[in-house]
CSV table of C-alpha atoms in Angstrom, one decimal:
chain,number,residue,atom,x,y,z
A,1,GLN,CA,14.5,-4.3,-8.4
A,2,SER,CA,13.4,-0.9,-7.1
A,3,VAL,CA,14.3,0.0,-3.5
A,4,LEU,CA,12.8,3.0,-1.8
A,5,THR,CA,15.0,4.1,1.2
A,6,GLN,CA,13.5,5.8,4.2
A,7,PRO,CA,15.2,6.5,7.6
A,8,PRO,CA,14.1,3.7,10.0
A,9,SER,CA,13.2,6.1,12.8
A,10,LEU,CA,12.8,9.7,13.7
A,11,SER,CA,11.8,11.5,16.9
A,12,ALA,CA,10.7,15.1,17.6
A,13,THR,CA,8.9,17.0,20.3
A,14,PRO,CA,5.3,18.2,20.1
A,15,GLY,CA,4.8,21.3,18.0
A,16,ARG,CA,7.9,20.9,16.0
A,17,LYS,CA,8.4,20.0,12.3
A,18,VAL,CA,9.8,16.8,11.0
A,19,THR,CA,10.6,15.7,7.4
A,20,ILE,CA,10.8,12.1,6.2
A,21,SER,CA,12.8,11.4,3.1
A,22,CYS,CA,12.2,8.6,0.5
A,23,SER,CA,15.1,8.0,-1.9
A,24,GLY,CA,14.6,6.0,-5.1
A,25,SER,CA,16.0,5.8,-8.6
A,26,SER,CA,15.4,7.0,-12.1
A,27,SER,CA,13.2,3.9,-12.8
A,28,ASP,CA,10.7,4.7,-10.0
A,29,ILE,CA,10.5,8.1,-8.3
A,30,GLY,CA,12.7,9.7,-10.9
A,31,ASN,CA,10.5,8.4,-13.8
A,32,ARG,CA,8.4,11.4,-14.9
A,33,ASN,CA,5.3,9.1,-15.1
A,34,SER,CA,5.7,8.1,-11.5
A,35,PHE,CA,3.9,9.6,-8.6
A,36,VAL,CA,4.8,9.2,-4.9
A,37,SER,CA,2.2,8.5,-2.2
A,38,TRP,CA,2.6,8.6,1.5
A,39,TYR,CA,0.7,6.5,4.1
A,40,GLN,CA,0.4,6.7,7.9
A,41,GLN,CA,-0.1,3.6,9.9
A,42,LEU,CA,-1.0,4.2,13.6
A,43,PRO,CA,-0.4,1.3,16.0
A,44,GLY,CA,-2.8,-1.6,15.4
A,45,THR,CA,-4.6,0.0,12.4
A,46,ALA,CA,-4.6,-0.3,8.6
A,47,PRO,CA,-2.6,2.2,6.6
A,48,LYS,CA,-4.2,5.5,5.7
A,49,LEU,CA,-3.5,7.6,2.6
A,50,LEU,CA,-1.9,10.9,3.6
A,51,ILE,CA,-0.5,12.3,0.3
A,52,TYR,CA,-1.0,11.2,-3.3
A,53,ASP,CA,0.3,12.4,-6.7
A,54,ASN,CA,3.5,13.6,-4.9
A,55,ASP,CA,1.9,16.6,-3.1
A,56,LYS,CA,-1.9,16.4,-2.9
A,57,ARG,CA,-3.9,15.7,0.2
A,58,PRO,CA,-7.1,13.7,0.3
A,59,SER,CA,-10.1,15.2,1.8
A,60,GLY,CA,-9.9,15.2,5.6
A,61,ILE,CA,-6.1,15.2,5.8
A,62,PRO,CA,-5.0,18.4,7.7
A,63,ASP,CA,-2.6,20.8,6.0
A,64,ARG,CA,0.0,20.0,8.6
A,65,PHE,CA,0.9,17.2,6.2
A,66,SER,CA,2.7,18.1,2.9
A,67,GLY,CA,4.5,16.2,0.2
A,68,SER,CA,7.1,17.0,-2.4
A,69,LYS,CA,9.1,15.3,-5.0
A,70,SER,CA,12.4,16.3,-6.6
A,71,GLY,CA,14.5,14.1,-8.9
A,72,THR,CA,14.7,10.6,-7.5
A,73,SER,CA,13.6,11.6,-4.0
A,74,ALA,CA,10.4,12.5,-2.2
A,75,THR,CA,9.7,14.1,1.2
A,76,LEU,CA,6.9,14.1,3.6
A,77,ALA,CA,6.7,17.1,6.0
A,78,ILE,CA,4.7,17.2,9.2
A,79,THR,CA,4.4,20.5,11.0
A,80,GLY,CA,2.9,21.2,14.4
A,81,LEU,CA,3.6,17.6,15.6
A,82,GLN,CA,1.1,16.0,17.9
A,83,THR,CA,1.4,12.9,20.0
A,84,GLY,CA,-1.4,11.4,17.9
A,85,ASP,CA,1.0,11.5,14.9
A,86,GLU,CA,3.2,8.7,16.4
A,87,GLY,CA,3.3,5.7,14.1
A,88,ASP,CA,4.8,4.4,10.9
A,89,TYR,CA,5.0,6.3,7.6
A,90,TYR,CA,5.6,4.7,4.3
A,91,CYS,CA,6.3,6.2,0.8
A,92,GLU,CA,5.1,4.2,-2.2
A,93,THR,CA,5.4,4.5,-6.0
A,94,TRP,CA,5.1,2.4,-9.2
A,95,ASP,CA,8.0,1.1,-11.3
A,96,HIS,CA,7.0,1.6,-14.9
A,97,ASN,CA,9.8,-0.6,-16.2
A,98,LEU,CA,8.9,-3.6,-14.1
A,99,ASN,CA,5.2,-2.9,-13.7
A,100,VAL,CA,5.3,-3.4,-9.9
A,101,GLY,CA,4.6,-1.3,-6.9
A,102,PHE,CA,7.0,-0.6,-4.1
A,103,PHE,CA,6.8,0.7,-0.6
A,104,GLY,CA,9.7,2.2,1.3
A,105,GLY,CA,10.9,0.4,4.4
A,106,GLY,CA,8.9,2.7,6.6
A,107,THR,CA,9.9,5.3,9.2
A,108,LYS,CA,8.8,5.0,12.8
A,109,LEU,CA,8.0,8.4,14.1
A,110,THR,CA,8.1,9.1,17.9
A,111,VAL,CA,6.7,12.2,19.3
A,112,LEU,CA,8.4,12.7,22.7
B,1,ASP,CA,-19.3,5.0,2.8
B,2,VAL,CA,-16.6,3.1,1.1
B,3,GLN,CA,-16.0,-0.3,2.8
B,4,LEU,CA,-13.5,-3.1,2.0
B,5,VAL,CA,-13.7,-6.2,4.2
B,6,GLU,CA,-11.2,-9.0,3.8
B,7,SER,CA,-11.9,-12.6,4.7
B,8,GLY,CA,-10.4,-16.1,4.2
B,9,GLY,CA,-7.3,-15.8,6.4
B,10,GLY,CA,-6.2,-18.6,8.7
B,11,LEU,CA,-3.6,-21.2,9.5
B,12,VAL,CA,-2.2,-23.2,6.6
B,13,MET,CA,0.7,-25.7,6.3
B,14,PRO,CA,3.7,-24.9,4.1
B,15,GLY,CA,2.9,-25.9,0.5
B,16,GLY,CA,-0.8,-25.5,1.1
B,17,SER,CA,-3.3,-23.1,-0.5
B,18,LEU,CA,-5.7,-20.4,0.7
B,19,ARG,CA,-8.1,-18.1,-1.1
B,20,LEU,CA,-8.6,-14.6,0.3
B,21,SER,CA,-11.6,-12.4,-0.6
B,22,CYS,CA,-12.4,-8.7,-0.3
B,23,ALA,CA,-16.0,-7.6,-0.3
B,24,THR,CA,-16.6,-4.0,-1.2
B,25,SER,CA,-19.4,-1.5,-1.0
B,26,GLY,CA,-20.0,2.2,-1.2
B,27,PHE,CA,-18.4,2.8,-4.6
B,28,THR,CA,-18.6,1.7,-8.3
B,29,PHE,CA,-16.2,-1.3,-8.0
B,30,SER,CA,-15.9,-1.9,-11.7
B,31,THR,CA,-14.2,1.5,-12.3
B,32,TYR,CA,-11.3,1.0,-9.9
B,33,SER,CA,-8.1,-0.9,-10.1
B,34,MET,CA,-7.6,-3.0,-7.0
B,35,ASN,CA,-4.5,-4.2,-5.0
B,36,TRP,CA,-3.4,-6.6,-2.4
B,37,VAL,CA,-0.7,-5.4,0.1
B,38,ARG,CA,0.7,-7.5,2.9
B,39,GLN,CA,2.6,-6.9,6.2
B,40,ALA,CA,4.6,-9.6,7.9
B,41,PRO,CA,4.5,-9.5,11.7
B,42,GLY,CA,6.6,-6.5,12.9
B,43,LYS,CA,7.6,-5.6,9.4
B,44,GLY,CA,6.8,-3.0,6.7
B,45,LEU,CA,4.3,-2.9,3.9
B,46,GLU,CA,4.9,-5.1,0.8
B,47,TRP,CA,2.9,-4.6,-2.4
B,48,VAL,CA,1.7,-8.0,-3.6
B,49,SER,CA,-0.5,-7.6,-6.7
B,50,SER,CA,-2.9,-5.4,-8.6
B,51,LEU,CA,-5.4,-5.7,-11.4
B,52,THR,CA,-7.2,-3.3,-13.7
B,53,PRO,CA,-10.9,-2.5,-13.5
B,54,SER,CA,-11.7,-5.0,-16.3
B,55,GLY,CA,-9.5,-7.6,-14.7
B,56,ARG,CA,-7.7,-8.1,-18.0
B,57,SER,CA,-4.3,-6.9,-16.8
B,58,THR,CA,-2.7,-8.2,-13.6
B,59,TYR,CA,0.6,-7.5,-11.9
B,60,TYR,CA,2.6,-9.3,-9.3
B,61,ALA,CA,5.5,-8.8,-7.0
B,62,ASP,CA,8.4,-11.1,-7.8
B,63,SER,CA,8.0,-12.8,-4.4
B,64,VAL,CA,4.6,-14.2,-5.4
B,65,ARG,CA,4.5,-14.4,-9.2
B,66,GLY,CA,3.6,-17.9,-10.4
B,67,ARG,CA,2.1,-18.8,-7.0
B,68,PHE,CA,-0.6,-16.2,-6.4
B,69,THR,CA,-3.5,-15.3,-8.7
B,70,ILE,CA,-5.5,-12.1,-8.3
B,71,SER,CA,-9.0,-11.9,-9.8
B,72,ARG,CA,-12.2,-9.9,-9.5
B,73,ASP,CA,-16.0,-10.3,-9.9
B,74,ASN,CA,-17.4,-7.0,-10.9
B,75,ALA,CA,-21.0,-8.3,-10.6
B,76,LYS,CA,-20.4,-9.2,-7.0
B,77,ASN,CA,-18.1,-6.2,-6.2
B,78,SER,CA,-15.5,-8.6,-4.9
B,79,LEU,CA,-11.7,-9.1,-5.2
B,80,ASP,CA,-9.9,-12.5,-4.6
B,81,LEU,CA,-6.4,-13.7,-4.1
B,82,GLN,CA,-5.7,-17.3,-4.7
B,83,MET,CA,-2.5,-18.3,-2.9
B,84,ASN,CA,-0.8,-21.6,-3.7
B,85,SER,CA,2.5,-23.2,-2.7
B,86,LEU,CA,2.5,-21.1,0.5
B,87,ARG,CA,5.7,-20.6,2.4
B,88,ALA,CA,6.5,-19.5,5.9
B,89,GLU,CA,7.6,-16.1,4.5
B,90,ASP,CA,4.0,-15.5,3.2
B,91,THR,CA,2.8,-15.2,6.8
B,92,ALA,CA,1.4,-11.7,7.0
B,93,ILE,CA,-1.7,-9.5,7.3
B,94,TYR,CA,-3.1,-9.2,3.8
B,95,TYR,CA,-4.9,-5.9,3.0
B,96,CYS,CA,-7.0,-5.2,0.0
B,97,ALA,CA,-6.9,-1.6,-1.3
B,98,ARG,CA,-8.6,0.6,-3.9
B,99,GLU,CA,-6.6,2.4,-6.5
B,100,PRO,CA,-8.4,5.3,-8.3
B,101,LEU,CA,-8.2,5.1,-12.1
B,102,GLY,CA,-5.4,7.2,-13.5
B,103,HIS,CA,-3.6,7.4,-10.1
B,104,GLN,CA,-1.0,5.3,-8.4
B,105,ASP,CA,-2.2,5.7,-4.8
B,106,LEU,CA,-4.3,3.4,-2.6
B,107,ASP,CA,-7.0,5.6,-1.2
B,108,TYR,CA,-9.0,3.1,0.8
B,109,TRP,CA,-7.9,0.0,2.7
B,110,GLY,CA,-9.6,-2.8,4.4
B,111,GLN,CA,-8.7,-3.9,7.9
B,112,GLY,CA,-6.8,-6.9,6.7
B,113,THR,CA,-6.9,-10.7,7.3
B,114,LEU,CA,-4.1,-12.7,8.9
B,115,VAL,CA,-2.5,-15.6,7.0
B,116,THR,CA,-0.2,-17.8,9.0
B,117,VAL,CA,1.9,-20.5,7.2
B,118,SER,CA,3.2,-23.0,9.7
B,119,SER,CA,3.5,-26.7,10.4
């Protein structure tokens, strides 16, 4: 069973940069056929796609958000933090051995 | 505009059944894989199930396999989730989400429908 591990919470001040890690294994993130996605969920709303294919931004997502993948881990970076960025962030990938999807446990971001 | 609208949620007793639906518009439904994702109250996201554009291939999380069935009607642009033998731990908001072909991300989500399993 794949498990994607994220820090439960992070906090930072407006204008600063924060990175959120997502640690997996060779069967999910570390599989060369697997791609990592990142989602933002603001309070009381549905999740929204921030990053797909490890490092690509959908149309309309500002370049303050960036993603990367290395080995069995992935990272979401947010620069120029704004109070409106407060919410929960989830990584997600597909396990090609089990043919199931997995989300990380989520990271609650507080912008103080 | 792409729209996904879930319906069918509600209160059901343990052991009961419920059928969720997701009505879609604004895109060529038959060319996208579709997924269900749930979120228990105060908890994180949990992937539940997905199926390919034709509906021939389906995938399930271990927690629901054998109890839930995902299906689609490409003529009606709709996605369903039949949930049987419901348990208290199935209580959650259920979201339908679109998955672009050849990708592994979920690029559009509905607003969700709440399922509560309780006696």
